XYZ file of C-alpha atoms in Angstrom:
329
model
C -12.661 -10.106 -11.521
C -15.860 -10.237 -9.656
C -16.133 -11.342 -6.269
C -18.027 -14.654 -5.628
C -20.594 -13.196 -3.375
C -21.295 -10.729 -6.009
C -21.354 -12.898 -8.681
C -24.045 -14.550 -6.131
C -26.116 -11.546 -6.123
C -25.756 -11.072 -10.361
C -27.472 -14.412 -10.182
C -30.283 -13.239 -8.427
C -30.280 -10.398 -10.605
C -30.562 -12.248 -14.226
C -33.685 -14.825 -12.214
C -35.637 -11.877 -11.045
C -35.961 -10.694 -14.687
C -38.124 -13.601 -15.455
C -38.299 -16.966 -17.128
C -36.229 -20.026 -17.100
C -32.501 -19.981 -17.648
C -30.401 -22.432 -18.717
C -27.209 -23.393 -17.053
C -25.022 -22.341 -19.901
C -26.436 -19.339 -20.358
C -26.065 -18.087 -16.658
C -22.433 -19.906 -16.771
C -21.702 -17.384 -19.793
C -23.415 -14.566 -18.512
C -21.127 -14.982 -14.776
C -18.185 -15.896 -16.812
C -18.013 -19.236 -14.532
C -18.127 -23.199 -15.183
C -21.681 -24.988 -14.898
C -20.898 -26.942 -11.788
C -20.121 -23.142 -10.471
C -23.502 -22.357 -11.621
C -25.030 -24.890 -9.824
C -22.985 -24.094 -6.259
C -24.284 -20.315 -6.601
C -28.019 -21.434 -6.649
C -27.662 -24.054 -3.874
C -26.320 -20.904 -1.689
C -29.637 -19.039 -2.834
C -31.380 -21.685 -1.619
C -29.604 -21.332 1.985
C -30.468 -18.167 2.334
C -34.078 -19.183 1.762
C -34.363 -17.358 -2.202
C -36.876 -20.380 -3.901
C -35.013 -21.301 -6.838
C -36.625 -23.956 -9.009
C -34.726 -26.596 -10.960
C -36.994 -27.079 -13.957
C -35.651 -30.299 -16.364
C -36.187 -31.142 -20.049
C -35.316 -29.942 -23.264
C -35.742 -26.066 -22.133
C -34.853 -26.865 -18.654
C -32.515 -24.916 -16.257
C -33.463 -22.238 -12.877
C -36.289 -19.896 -12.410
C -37.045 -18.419 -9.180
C -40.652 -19.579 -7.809
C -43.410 -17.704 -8.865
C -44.680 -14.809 -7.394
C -40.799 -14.306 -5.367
C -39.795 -10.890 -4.764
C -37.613 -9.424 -2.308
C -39.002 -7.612 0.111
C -38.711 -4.314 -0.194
C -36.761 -1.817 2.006
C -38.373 -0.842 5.269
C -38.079 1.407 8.245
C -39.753 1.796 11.470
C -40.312 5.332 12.579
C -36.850 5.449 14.640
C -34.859 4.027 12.068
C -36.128 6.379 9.517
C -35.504 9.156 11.698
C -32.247 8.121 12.335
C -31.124 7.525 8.463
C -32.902 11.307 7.597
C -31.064 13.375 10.868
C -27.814 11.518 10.043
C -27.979 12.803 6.249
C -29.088 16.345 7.316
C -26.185 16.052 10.109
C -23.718 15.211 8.037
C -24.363 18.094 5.470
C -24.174 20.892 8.023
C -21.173 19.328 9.388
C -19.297 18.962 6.074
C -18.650 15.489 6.130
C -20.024 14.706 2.711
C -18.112 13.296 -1.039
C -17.693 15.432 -3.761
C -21.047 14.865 -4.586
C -23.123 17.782 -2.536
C -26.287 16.941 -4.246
C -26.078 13.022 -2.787
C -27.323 13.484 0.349
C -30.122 15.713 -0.216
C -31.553 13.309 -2.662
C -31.095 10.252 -0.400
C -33.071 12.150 1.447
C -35.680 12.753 -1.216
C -36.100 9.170 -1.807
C -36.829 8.180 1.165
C -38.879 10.608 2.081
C -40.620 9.540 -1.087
C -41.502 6.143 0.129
C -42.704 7.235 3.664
C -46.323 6.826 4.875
C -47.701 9.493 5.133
C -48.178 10.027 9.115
C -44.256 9.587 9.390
C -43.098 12.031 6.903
C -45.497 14.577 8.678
C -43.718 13.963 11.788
C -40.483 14.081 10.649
C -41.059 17.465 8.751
C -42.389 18.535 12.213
C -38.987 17.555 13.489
C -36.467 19.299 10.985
C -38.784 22.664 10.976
C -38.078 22.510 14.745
C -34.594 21.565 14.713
C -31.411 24.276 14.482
C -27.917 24.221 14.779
C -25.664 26.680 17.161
C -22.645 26.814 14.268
C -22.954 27.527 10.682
C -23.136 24.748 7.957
C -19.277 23.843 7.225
C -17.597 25.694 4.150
C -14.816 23.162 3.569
C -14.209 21.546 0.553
C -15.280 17.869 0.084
C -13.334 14.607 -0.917
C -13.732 13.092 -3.859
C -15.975 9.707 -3.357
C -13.654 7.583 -4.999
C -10.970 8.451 -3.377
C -12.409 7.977 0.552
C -13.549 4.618 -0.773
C -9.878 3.692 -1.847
C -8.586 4.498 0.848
C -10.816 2.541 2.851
C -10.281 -0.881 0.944
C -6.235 0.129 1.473
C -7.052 0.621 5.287
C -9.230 -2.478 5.798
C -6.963 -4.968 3.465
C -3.707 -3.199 4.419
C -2.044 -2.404 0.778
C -0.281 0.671 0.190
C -1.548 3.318 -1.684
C -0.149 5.658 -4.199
C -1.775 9.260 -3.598
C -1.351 12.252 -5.996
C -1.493 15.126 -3.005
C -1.067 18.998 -3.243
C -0.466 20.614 -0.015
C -1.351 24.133 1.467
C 1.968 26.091 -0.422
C 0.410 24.738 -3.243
C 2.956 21.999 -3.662
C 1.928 18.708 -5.553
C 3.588 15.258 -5.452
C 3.137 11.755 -5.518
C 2.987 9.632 -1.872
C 3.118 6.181 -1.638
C 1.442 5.551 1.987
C 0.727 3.034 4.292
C -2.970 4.156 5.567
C -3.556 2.962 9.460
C -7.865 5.149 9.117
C -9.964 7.870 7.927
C -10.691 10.268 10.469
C -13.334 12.299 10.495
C -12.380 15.978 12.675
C -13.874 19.581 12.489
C -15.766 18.583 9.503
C -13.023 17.405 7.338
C -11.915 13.844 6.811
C -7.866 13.397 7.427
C -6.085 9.530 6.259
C -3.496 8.752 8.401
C -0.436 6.568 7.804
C 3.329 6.146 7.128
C 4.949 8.202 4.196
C 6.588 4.986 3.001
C 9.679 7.643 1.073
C 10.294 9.454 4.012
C 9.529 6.375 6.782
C 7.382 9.101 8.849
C 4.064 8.715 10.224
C 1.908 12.010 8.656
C -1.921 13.290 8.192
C -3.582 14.285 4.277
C -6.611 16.295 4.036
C -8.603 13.986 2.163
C -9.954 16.862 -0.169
C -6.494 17.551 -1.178
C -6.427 14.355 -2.289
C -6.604 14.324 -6.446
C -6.515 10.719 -7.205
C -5.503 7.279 -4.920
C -4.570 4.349 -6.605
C -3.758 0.828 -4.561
C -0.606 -1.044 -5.190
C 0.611 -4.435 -5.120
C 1.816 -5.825 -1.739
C 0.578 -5.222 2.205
C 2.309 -3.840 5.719
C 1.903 -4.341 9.036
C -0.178 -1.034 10.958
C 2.114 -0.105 14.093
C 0.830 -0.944 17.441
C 0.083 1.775 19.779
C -2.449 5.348 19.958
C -4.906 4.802 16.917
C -6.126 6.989 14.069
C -7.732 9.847 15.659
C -4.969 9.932 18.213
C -2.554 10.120 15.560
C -4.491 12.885 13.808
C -4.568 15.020 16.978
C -1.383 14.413 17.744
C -0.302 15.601 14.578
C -2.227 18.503 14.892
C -0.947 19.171 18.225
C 2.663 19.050 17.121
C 2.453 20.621 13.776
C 5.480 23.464 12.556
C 3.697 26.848 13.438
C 5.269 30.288 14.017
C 4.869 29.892 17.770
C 5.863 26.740 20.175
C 4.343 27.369 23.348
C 5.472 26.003 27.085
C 3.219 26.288 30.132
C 2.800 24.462 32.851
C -0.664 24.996 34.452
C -2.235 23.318 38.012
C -5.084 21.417 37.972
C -6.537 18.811 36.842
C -6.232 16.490 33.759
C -10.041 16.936 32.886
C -9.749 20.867 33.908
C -6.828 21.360 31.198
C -7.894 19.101 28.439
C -11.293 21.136 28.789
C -9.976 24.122 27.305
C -6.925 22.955 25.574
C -7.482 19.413 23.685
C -5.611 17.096 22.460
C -5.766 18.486 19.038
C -4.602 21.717 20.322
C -1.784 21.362 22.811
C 0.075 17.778 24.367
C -0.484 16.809 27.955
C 2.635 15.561 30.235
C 1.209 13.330 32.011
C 3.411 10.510 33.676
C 0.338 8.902 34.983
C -0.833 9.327 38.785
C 1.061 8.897 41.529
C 0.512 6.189 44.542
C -3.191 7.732 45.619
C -3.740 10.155 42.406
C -5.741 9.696 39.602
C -7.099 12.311 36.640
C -8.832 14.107 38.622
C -5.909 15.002 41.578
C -5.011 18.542 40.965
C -1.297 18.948 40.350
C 1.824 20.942 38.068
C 1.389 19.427 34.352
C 3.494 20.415 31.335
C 1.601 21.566 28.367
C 3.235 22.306 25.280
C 1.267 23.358 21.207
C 2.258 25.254 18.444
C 0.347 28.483 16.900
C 0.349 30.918 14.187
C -0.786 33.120 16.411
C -0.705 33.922 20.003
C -3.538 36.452 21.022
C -6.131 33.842 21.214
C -3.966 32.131 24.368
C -4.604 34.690 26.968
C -7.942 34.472 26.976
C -8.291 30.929 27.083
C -5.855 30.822 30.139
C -7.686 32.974 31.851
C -11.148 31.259 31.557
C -9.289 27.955 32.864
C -9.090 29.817 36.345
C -5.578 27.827 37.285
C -2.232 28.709 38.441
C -0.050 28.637 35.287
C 4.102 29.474 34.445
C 4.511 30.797 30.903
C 8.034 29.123 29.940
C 7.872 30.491 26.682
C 7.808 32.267 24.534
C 8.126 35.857 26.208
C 5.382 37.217 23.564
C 2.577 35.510 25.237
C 3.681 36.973 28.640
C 3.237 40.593 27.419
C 0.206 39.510 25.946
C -1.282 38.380 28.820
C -0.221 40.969 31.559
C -1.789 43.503 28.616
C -4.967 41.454 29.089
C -4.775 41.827 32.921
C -4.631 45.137 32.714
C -7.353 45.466 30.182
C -9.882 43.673 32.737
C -8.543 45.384 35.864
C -9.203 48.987 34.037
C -12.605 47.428 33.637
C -13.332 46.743 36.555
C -12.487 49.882 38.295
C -14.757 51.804 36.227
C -17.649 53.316 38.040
C-alpha cells in the first residue's frame, strides 16, 4: 500500500495534468476516503502548491493557473559536483547492475546545461585522469542494494539467496547492521541469524534479497566498515602471520591497514599517545606470503617475525637480494 506522502505527491501528479477534479474521482484514483482527499490538498497548500477549491455542479480542485514546478537547477559547483561524482563512481566500480545508468545521467544533464557551463566542464574531464585503472568487478544488482538498505534503515531481517567464491549457493536469513562501500565493491554486513555469527556478502554475489516479517536490535560497538575490515583482516587464508614491529600506531597502520592485518593496541600508557613509538603485536592472514617482505622493509622499523618460519626465509632471501645489489660496482 502506498505511503501517505506518496500518495501526496500522486495528487500533485493527477492536478498538474490539467482541469478540475472532483473529490470522488481523486478519492478513487488514491484509493482513499474524501475527507482523506481533502487532508492531502490542505498539506499542498502548506507547502505553498496553489490548489483551488472550485464549487458547483462540476466543482472539486485544480491547481491555479499558470502553476508549475520549478524545474531542476544547478549552479556551476553543484553541477560539477553531481557530473565528477557519476564519472567517479564508474572508474571506481561502485555502480548497480545497470552500467549504462550513470553515463546517461550524465547525458541528461549535460543536456540541460547552458552552454558556458558544459564548455567548462568538458574542459575539466578532458583534463582530468586517474593513477589506477577503471575497476573490473562485477556490479550489484539495483534492487538488491536498495533492499538491503530499507532492511538496514528499518531494521527487518532479510532473506538473501548468496553463492560464495567455491561456488556454493544457499539461502541466509541476515540481520544487516550497513552497506559498505571498499576497493570498489559494496560488502552488507550483519548477523547470520542460522549460525548466530556476525559475517560480510559481496553484494554482487547477491542473486535476490527479500525482507521478512519482524525487526532486531543492531549490536553496539565498531560499526559497518569496521566490521568489514575486520572481517577482512581475520579471514581463513593459507597463512596466519605474527609480528611484532616498533613504531608508531600511524607508522604501522600506514603500510598495513586495518583491512589487512589487526593492531594490539591496549591504548597508551600514562604520557603516550598514537604517535609514542613502542613494541605492538600485529597479526593478518594471506594466501600468500612474498608480498610481506617487501612491505616490511619499506616500513623502516624494528620487527620479530613470530611466525610462520616461511616468511623468515623469505625475507633474509630479500636481504640478500638488496645487499648483492648494492655491492655491485
Amino acid at each position: 500500500m502506498p505511503r501517505p506522502t506518496a500518495r501526496v505527491l500522486t495528487l500533485l501528479e493527477l492536478l498538474q495534468s490539467g482541469g478540475t477534479r472532483t473529490v470522488a474521482e481523486l478519492a478513487d484514483r488514491l484509493g482513499v476516503e474524501g475527507r482523506t482527499v481533502r487532508r492531502y490538498v490542505d498539506q499542498l497548500i502548506d507547502l505553498d502548491v496553489p490548489v483551488e477549491s472550485v464549487r458547483g455542479r462540476y466543482g472539486g480542485y485544480r491547481l491555479a493557473p499558470g502553476y508549475r514546478l520549478p524545474p531542476l537547477m544547478l549552479s556551476d559547483d553543484e553541477a560539477l559536483a553531481v557530473l565528477l561524482g557519476l564519472v567517479a563512481g564508474r572508474r571506481a566500480g561502485l555502480t548497480t547492475a545497470e552500467h549504462t545508468a550513470s553515463e546517461t545521467a550524465s547525458a541528461k544533464i549535460r543536456r540541460v546545461l547552458p552552454k558556458h557551463i558544459a564548455r567548462r566542464l568538458d574542459t575539466l574531464l578532458e583534463a582530468l585522469a586517474f593513477t589506477d585503472q577503471p575497476g573490473e568487478s562485477d556490479t550489484p544488482d539495483a534492487g538488491v542494494l536498495l533492499t538491503l538498505a530499507d532492511a538496514v534503515r528499518h531494521r527487518r531481517p532479510v532473506l538473501i539467496r548468496y553463492t560464495d567464491r567455491d561456488g556454493r549457493r544457499s539461502d541466509r536469513t541476515l540481520h544487516a547492521y550497513g552497506i559498505v562501500a571498499h576497493a570498489g565493491r559494496w560488502y552488507v554486513t550483519g548477523k547470520d541469524a542460522r549460525i548466530g555469527e556476525d559475517r560480510t556478502f559481496r553484494l554482487d554475489r547477491i542473486a535476490d534479497a527479500r525482507t521478512l516479517p519482524g525487526s532486531f536490535e543492531a549490536p553496539v560497538g565498531p560499526g559497518p566498515a569496521q566490521r568489514v575490515l575486520s572481517a577482512f583482516a581475520t579471514a581463513e587464508y593459507r597463512y596466519e602471520v605474527t609480528l611484532r614491529i616498533h613504531g608508531t600506531v600511524e607508522q604501522i597502520r600506514a603500510h598495513l591497514p586495518a583491512g589487512i592485518a589487526t593492531l594490539e593496541d591496549h591504548g597508551p600508557a600514562a604520557g603516550q599517545d598514537r604517535a609514542t613509538e613502542r613494541w605492538l603485536r600485529v597479526e593478518l592472514r594471506a594466501e600468500r606470503l612474498d608480498w610481506l617482505p617487501p612491505v616490511l622493509a619499506s616500513l623502516d622499523r624494528p620487527f620479530v617475525i613470530e611466525r610462520p618460519d616461511e616468511l623468515r626465509d623469505l625475507v633474509t632471501a630479500l636481504a640478500d637480494r638488496l645487499a648483492s645489489c648494492a655491492r655491485r660496482a
